[in-house]
PDB file of C-alpha atoms in Angstrom:
ATOM      1  CA  MET T   1      17.172   1.004 -52.330  1.00 42.00           C
ATOM      2  CA  VAL T   2      19.775   3.908 -51.772  1.00 47.00           C
ATOM      3  CA  ALA T   3      17.822   6.207 -54.435  1.00 43.00           C
ATOM      4  CA  THR T   4      14.199   5.371 -52.705  1.00 48.00           C
ATOM      5  CA  LEU T   5      15.775   5.938 -49.364  1.00 47.00           C
ATOM      6  CA  ALA T   6      17.106   9.280 -50.735  1.00 48.00           C
ATOM      7  CA  GLU T   7      13.862   9.979 -52.199  1.00 46.00           C
ATOM      8  CA  THR T   8      12.002   9.626 -48.939  1.00 47.00           C
ATOM      9  CA  THR T   9      14.337  11.138 -46.351  1.00 49.00           C
ATOM     10  CA  SER T  10      15.159  14.344 -48.335  1.00 59.00           C
ATOM     11  CA  SER T  11      11.870  16.723 -48.845  1.00 64.00           C
ATOM     12  CA  ILE T  12      12.656  19.220 -46.075  1.00 75.00           C
ATOM     13  CA  PHE T  13      16.524  19.325 -47.405  1.00 87.00           C
ATOM     14  CA  LEU T  14      15.336  19.374 -51.067  1.00 94.00           C
ATOM     15  CA  SER T  15      13.457  22.727 -50.538  1.00 93.00           C
ATOM     16  CA  LYS T  16      16.471  24.254 -48.473  1.00 95.00           C
ATOM     17  CA  LEU T  17      18.497  23.091 -51.839  1.00 96.00           C
ATOM     18  CA  ARG T  18      16.018  24.651 -54.072  1.00 97.00           C
ATOM     19  CA  ASP T  19      15.673  27.672 -52.266  1.00 97.00           C
ATOM     20  CA  GLU T  20      19.441  27.736 -52.446  1.00 97.00           C
ATOM     21  CA  MET T  21      19.240  27.280 -56.054  1.00 98.00           C
ATOM     22  CA  LEU T  22      16.430  30.112 -56.427  1.00 98.00           C
ATOM     23  CA  ARG T  23      18.938  32.805 -54.885  1.00 98.00           C
ATOM     24  CA  ASP T  24      21.536  32.312 -57.375  1.00 98.00           C
ATOM     25  CA  THR T  25      20.949  33.479 -61.414  1.00 98.00           C
ATOM     26  CA  LYS T  26      22.262  30.148 -63.017  1.00 98.00           C
ATOM     27  CA  GLY T  27      20.489  28.246 -60.413  1.00 98.00           C
ATOM     28  CA  ARG T  28      16.922  29.890 -61.475  1.00 98.00           C
ATOM     29  CA  GLN T  29      18.067  29.615 -64.761  1.00 98.00           C
ATOM     30  CA  ILE T  30      18.555  25.797 -64.422  1.00 98.00           C
ATOM     31  CA  LEU T  31      15.238  25.228 -62.384  1.00 98.00           C
ATOM     32  CA  ARG T  32      13.404  27.310 -65.245  1.00 98.00           C
ATOM     33  CA  GLU T  33      15.086  25.136 -68.184  1.00 98.00           C
ATOM     34  CA  ARG T  34      15.547  22.011 -66.274  1.00 98.00           C
ATOM     35  CA  PRO T  35      18.261  20.475 -68.376  1.00 98.00           C
ATOM     36  CA  ILE T  36      18.774  16.700 -68.646  1.00 96.00           C
ATOM     37  CA  VAL T  37      21.737  15.147 -68.023  1.00 97.00           C
ATOM     38  CA  ASN T  38      21.733  11.982 -71.096  1.00 96.00           C
ATOM     39  CA  SER T  39      23.168  10.752 -73.950  1.00 95.00           C
ATOM     40  CA  LYS T  40      20.450  12.082 -75.736  1.00 96.00           C
ATOM     41  CA  THR T  41      20.942  15.706 -74.763  1.00 97.00           C
ATOM     42  CA  ILE T  42      24.966  15.581 -74.354  1.00 97.00           C
ATOM     43  CA  ASP T  43      26.624  15.439 -77.637  1.00 97.00           C
ATOM     44  CA  ILE T  44      29.169  12.671 -76.794  1.00 97.00           C
ATOM     45  CA  PRO T  45      31.205  12.668 -80.018  1.00 97.00           C
ATOM     46  CA  TYR T  46      31.512  16.609 -79.953  1.00 98.00           C
ATOM     47  CA  LEU T  47      33.179  16.328 -76.466  1.00 98.00           C
ATOM     48  CA  ARG T  48      35.709  13.856 -77.718  1.00 98.00           C
ATOM     49  CA  THR T  49      37.076  16.440 -80.314  1.00 98.00           C
ATOM     50  CA  LEU T  50      37.470  19.125 -77.519  1.00 98.00           C
ATOM     51  CA  PRO T  51      41.099  20.061 -76.584  1.00 98.00           C
ATOM     52  CA  GLU T  52      42.482  18.033 -73.602  1.00 98.00           C
ATOM     53  CA  GLY T  53      41.941  20.446 -70.566  1.00 98.00           C
ATOM     54  CA  THR T  54      38.545  21.573 -71.315  1.00 98.00           C
ATOM     55  CA  PHE T  55      35.916  20.474 -68.846  1.00 98.00           C
ATOM     56  CA  GLY T  56      34.044  18.708 -71.512  1.00 98.00           C
ATOM     57  CA  LYS T  57      36.868  16.879 -72.865  1.00 98.00           C
ATOM     58  CA  GLU T  58      37.756  15.796 -69.294  1.00 98.00           C
ATOM     59  CA  TYR T  59      33.991  14.625 -68.793  1.00 98.00           C
ATOM     60  CA  VAL T  60      34.112  12.500 -71.360  1.00 98.00           C
ATOM     61  CA  ASN T  61      37.487  11.240 -70.823  1.00 98.00           C
ATOM     62  CA  PHE T  62      36.383  10.346 -67.366  1.00 97.00           C
ATOM     63  CA  LEU T  63      32.875   8.559 -68.952  1.00 97.00           C
ATOM     64  CA  ASP T  64      35.223   6.617 -71.106  1.00 97.00           C
ATOM     65  CA  GLY T  65      37.744   5.543 -68.763  1.00 96.00           C
ATOM     66  CA  GLU T  66      34.948   4.251 -66.313  1.00 94.00           C
ATOM     67  CA  MET T  67      32.707   2.877 -69.222  1.00 93.00           C
ATOM     68  CA  VAL T  68      29.811   4.627 -68.126  1.00 92.00           C
ATOM     69  CA  THR T  69      27.302   6.742 -69.830  1.00 94.00           C
ATOM     70  CA  PRO T  70      24.992  10.050 -68.384  1.00 94.00           C
ATOM     71  CA  ASP T  71      22.042   7.557 -68.719  1.00 93.00           C
ATOM     72  CA  THR T  72      23.225   5.333 -65.563  1.00 84.00           C
ATOM     73  CA  ARG T  73      20.948   7.220 -62.987  1.00 84.00           C
ATOM     74  CA  VAL T  74      17.562   6.540 -61.673  1.00 79.00           C
ATOM     75  CA  LYS T  75      14.449   8.272 -62.493  1.00 85.00           C
ATOM     76  CA  VAL T  76      12.980  10.011 -59.444  1.00 85.00           C
ATOM     77  CA  LYS T  77       9.733   8.271 -58.348  1.00 79.00           C
ATOM     78  CA  TYR T  78       8.506   9.115 -54.934  1.00 75.00           C
ATOM     79  CA  ILE T  79       9.017  12.595 -54.742  1.00 83.00           C
ATOM     80  CA  GLU T  80       5.452  14.566 -55.426  1.00 86.00           C
ATOM     81  CA  ASP T  81       6.510  18.013 -55.828  1.00 90.00           C
ATOM     82  CA  GLU T  82       7.654  18.520 -59.592  1.00 94.00           C
ATOM     83  CA  GLU T  83      10.224  20.968 -58.672  1.00 96.00           C
ATOM     84  CA  LEU T  84      11.395  19.154 -55.692  1.00 95.00           C
ATOM     85  CA  ALA T  85      11.463  16.252 -57.869  1.00 94.00           C
ATOM     86  CA  TYR T  86      13.732  17.885 -60.611  1.00 96.00           C
ATOM     87  CA  VAL T  87      16.344  19.145 -58.230  1.00 96.00           C
ATOM     88  CA  MET T  88      16.620  15.604 -56.803  1.00 92.00           C
ATOM     89  CA  GLN T  89      17.324  14.198 -60.832  1.00 94.00           C
ATOM     90  CA  ARG T  90      19.365  16.987 -61.358  1.00 97.00           C
ATOM     91  CA  TYR T  91      21.605  16.137 -58.234  1.00 95.00           C
ATOM     92  CA  ARG T  92      21.795  12.615 -59.393  1.00 93.00           C
ATOM     93  CA  GLU T  93      22.502  13.225 -63.269  1.00 96.00           C
ATOM     94  CA  CYS T  94      25.540  15.747 -62.087  1.00 97.00           C
ATOM     95  CA  HIS T  95      27.305  13.218 -60.055  1.00 95.00           C
ATOM     96  CA  ASP T  96      29.489  12.415 -62.959  1.00 97.00           C
ATOM     97  CA  PHE T  97      30.331  16.532 -63.302  1.00 98.00           C
ATOM     98  CA  TYR T  98      31.317  16.300 -59.537  1.00 98.00           C
ATOM     99  CA  HIS T  99      33.640  13.238 -60.331  1.00 97.00           C
ATOM    100  CA  THR T 100      35.344  14.934 -63.043  1.00 98.00           C
ATOM    101  CA  LEU T 101      36.037  18.418 -61.179  1.00 98.00           C
ATOM    102  CA  THR T 102      37.399  16.638 -57.830  1.00 98.00           C
ATOM    103  CA  LYS T 103      39.222  13.899 -59.667  1.00 97.00           C
ATOM    104  CA  LEU T 104      38.129  11.493 -57.500  1.00 96.00           C
ATOM    105  CA  PRO T 105      38.224   7.610 -58.489  1.00 91.00           C
ATOM    106  CA  VAL T 106      35.094   5.432 -59.133  1.00 92.00           C
ATOM    107  CA  SER T 107      36.041   3.435 -56.187  1.00 90.00           C
ATOM    108  CA  VAL T 108      34.322   2.772 -52.799  1.00 90.00           C
ATOM    109  CA  GLU T 109      36.817   4.936 -50.835  1.00 91.00           C
ATOM    110  CA  GLY T 110      36.390   7.396 -53.919  1.00 93.00           C
ATOM    111  CA  GLU T 111      32.906   7.355 -53.904  1.00 93.00           C
ATOM    112  CA  LEU T 112      32.397   8.011 -50.071  1.00 94.00           C
ATOM    113  CA  ALA T 113      35.005  10.693 -50.047  1.00 95.00           C
ATOM    114  CA  LEU T 114      32.379  12.197 -52.829  1.00 96.00           C
ATOM    115  CA  LYS T 115      29.542  11.665 -50.570  1.00 94.00           C
ATOM    116  CA  TRP T 116      31.108  13.745 -47.919  1.00 95.00           C
ATOM    117  CA  PHE T 117      31.679  16.442 -50.539  1.00 97.00           C
ATOM    118  CA  GLU T 118      28.314  16.139 -51.656  1.00 96.00           C
ATOM    119  CA  PHE T 119      26.996  16.128 -47.898  1.00 95.00           C
ATOM    120  CA  ALA T 120      28.859  19.441 -47.345  1.00 96.00           C
ATOM    121  CA  GLN T 121      27.538  21.085 -50.395  1.00 97.00           C
ATOM    122  CA  THR T 122      23.639  20.020 -50.065  1.00 94.00           C
ATOM    123  CA  LYS T 123      22.875  18.443 -46.725  1.00 91.00           C
ATOM    124  CA  LEU T 124      21.141  15.393 -47.999  1.00 88.00           C
ATOM    125  CA  PRO T 125      20.532  12.911 -45.812  1.00 80.00           C
ATOM    126  CA  MET T 126      21.308  10.107 -48.086  1.00 79.00           C
ATOM    127  CA  THR T 127      25.006  11.717 -48.625  1.00 81.00           C
ATOM    128  CA  LEU T 128      25.455  11.124 -44.588  1.00 77.00           C
ATOM    129  CA  LEU T 129      24.079   7.981 -44.514  1.00 74.00           C
ATOM    130  CA  SER T 130      26.301   6.649 -47.032  1.00 77.00           C
ATOM    131  CA  SER T 131      29.212   8.301 -45.750  1.00 73.00           C
ATOM    132  CA  VAL T 132      28.625   6.844 -42.303  1.00 74.00           C
ATOM    133  CA  PHE T 133      27.827   3.162 -43.114  1.00 72.00           C
ATOM    134  CA  GLY T 134      29.963   2.922 -46.285  1.00 77.00           C
ATOM    135  CA  PRO T 135      33.072   2.919 -44.686  1.00 77.00           C
ATOM    136  CA  LEU T 136      32.144  -0.436 -43.321  1.00 77.00           C
ATOM    137  CA  ARG T 137      33.053  -2.060 -46.547  1.00 80.00           C
ATOM    138  CA  LEU T 138      37.015  -0.721 -46.340  1.00 86.00           C
ATOM    139  CA  SER T 139      39.585  -2.289 -44.826  1.00 90.00           C
ATOM    140  CA  SER T 140      41.077  -0.776 -41.722  1.00 93.00           C
ATOM    141  CA  GLU T 141      44.176   0.865 -43.935  1.00 94.00           C
ATOM    142  CA  GLU T 142      41.408   2.372 -46.471  1.00 92.00           C
ATOM    143  CA  ARG T 143      39.152   3.533 -43.617  1.00 92.00           C
ATOM    144  CA  THR T 144      42.231   5.416 -42.024  1.00 93.00           C
ATOM    145  CA  ARG T 145      42.953   7.077 -45.247  1.00 92.00           C
ATOM    146  CA  LEU T 146      39.075   7.837 -45.887  1.00 94.00           C
ATOM    147  CA  PHE T 147      38.855   9.511 -42.178  1.00 94.00           C
ATOM    148  CA  GLU T 148      42.699  11.134 -42.340  1.00 96.00           C
ATOM    149  CA  LYS T 149      42.711  12.232 -45.944  1.00 96.00           C
ATOM    150  CA  TYR T 150      39.357  12.166 -47.598  1.00 96.00           C
ATOM    151  CA  VAL T 151      36.942  13.431 -45.442  1.00 96.00           C
ATOM    152  CA  PRO T 152      38.911  16.603 -43.738  1.00 97.00           C
ATOM    153  CA  TRP T 153      39.227  17.713 -47.803  1.00 98.00           C
ATOM    154  CA  ALA T 154      35.779  16.817 -48.539  1.00 97.00           C
ATOM    155  CA  ILE T 155      34.399  18.816 -45.752  1.00 97.00           C
ATOM    156  CA  GLN T 156      36.617  21.590 -46.183  1.00 98.00           C
ATOM    157  CA  CYS T 157      36.061  21.724 -50.158  1.00 98.00           C
ATOM    158  CA  GLY T 158      32.679  21.092 -50.396  1.00 98.00           C
ATOM    159  CA  SER T 159      31.627  23.872 -47.654  1.00 97.00           C
ATOM    160  CA  GLN T 160      34.127  26.430 -49.438  1.00 97.00           C
ATOM    161  CA  SER T 161      33.279  25.814 -52.795  1.00 98.00           C
ATOM    162  CA  LYS T 162      30.456  27.186 -54.842  1.00 98.00           C
ATOM    163  CA  LEU T 163      27.215  25.106 -54.693  1.00 98.00           C
ATOM    164  CA  LEU T 164      27.739  23.145 -57.767  1.00 98.00           C
ATOM    165  CA  MET T 165      23.858  22.756 -58.062  1.00 98.00           C
ATOM    166  CA  ASN T 166      23.973  26.279 -59.184  1.00 98.00           C
ATOM    167  CA  ILE T 167      26.280  25.176 -62.033  1.00 98.00           C
ATOM    168  CA  TYR T 168      24.961  24.933 -65.638  1.00 98.00           C
ATOM    169  CA  PHE T 169      27.687  22.336 -66.535  1.00 98.00           C
ATOM    170  CA  GLU T 170      26.374  22.124 -69.944  1.00 98.00           C
ATOM    171  CA  GLU T 171      27.589  25.722 -70.681  1.00 98.00           C
ATOM    172  CA  CYS T 172      30.668  24.888 -69.749  1.00 98.00           C
ATOM    173  CA  TRP T 173      32.298  22.390 -72.182  1.00 98.00           C
ATOM    174  CA  ASN T 174      34.897  24.471 -73.774  1.00 98.00           C
ATOM    175  CA  LYS T 175      36.250  26.345 -70.222  1.00 98.00           C
ATOM    176  CA  ASP T 176      39.667  25.297 -69.019  1.00 98.00           C
ATOM    177  CA  VAL T 177      38.855  22.731 -66.246  1.00 98.00           C
ATOM    178  CA  THR T 178      42.000  24.300 -64.013  1.00 98.00           C
ATOM    179  CA  GLU T 179      40.169  27.603 -64.380  1.00 98.00           C
ATOM    180  CA  MET T 180      36.971  26.241 -63.614  1.00 98.00           C
ATOM    181  CA  ARG T 181      38.281  24.598 -60.466  1.00 98.00           C
ATOM    182  CA  LYS T 182      39.697  27.922 -59.188  1.00 98.00           C
ATOM    183  CA  GLU T 183      36.442  30.021 -60.109  1.00 98.00           C
ATOM    184  CA  LEU T 184      34.357  27.537 -58.105  1.00 98.00           C
ATOM    185  CA  GLY T 185      36.791  26.919 -55.230  1.00 98.00           C
ATOM    186  CA  ILE T 186      37.315  23.403 -55.603  1.00 98.00           C
ATOM    187  CA  TYR T 187      41.020  22.301 -55.067  1.00 98.00           C
ATOM    188  CA  LEU T 188      42.215  18.829 -55.237  1.00 98.00           C
ATOM    189  CA  VAL T 189      42.805  16.180 -52.396  1.00 96.00           C
ATOM    190  CA  LYS T 190      46.308  15.722 -51.823  1.00 89.00           C
TER     191      LYS T 190
END
């Protein structure tokens, strides 16, 4: 249902996001080549051999730690424009890369923080809707922590960092993840 809502409310915003990608060299390359993120296109066993501290190793550690695979993203169904459908699919498929870079946990609180970060980056309505209604599932203490700690960080970091939709993550496996965060302007929440 969330995926359907995202697709049916995002066309204008996806166009703007696509235009931002077109203004960037790597963004244009991504739109031209249309890489797909799944276990057929990513060599997970290879990533496990990479040194600790590389983006690829951190990513596979995240996947293994959460017991997930890159195959969990729902395919786009309700966006007719082929290029905009790809932008939405890429956004979905990069979600775990964002977890890897931000080190946000897979918890209601962590996911909401990441949705605020994604909203600051993409302006997609679904991210805002999740951010507004998701906290209803939190305890009073968790809600306070979300709005006092995570939301200010997410808005500031997400709006000041490089647009992650323009990152060709599949070319970054061997990069030092700390250096990558610096290059992208991402700092961890404290």
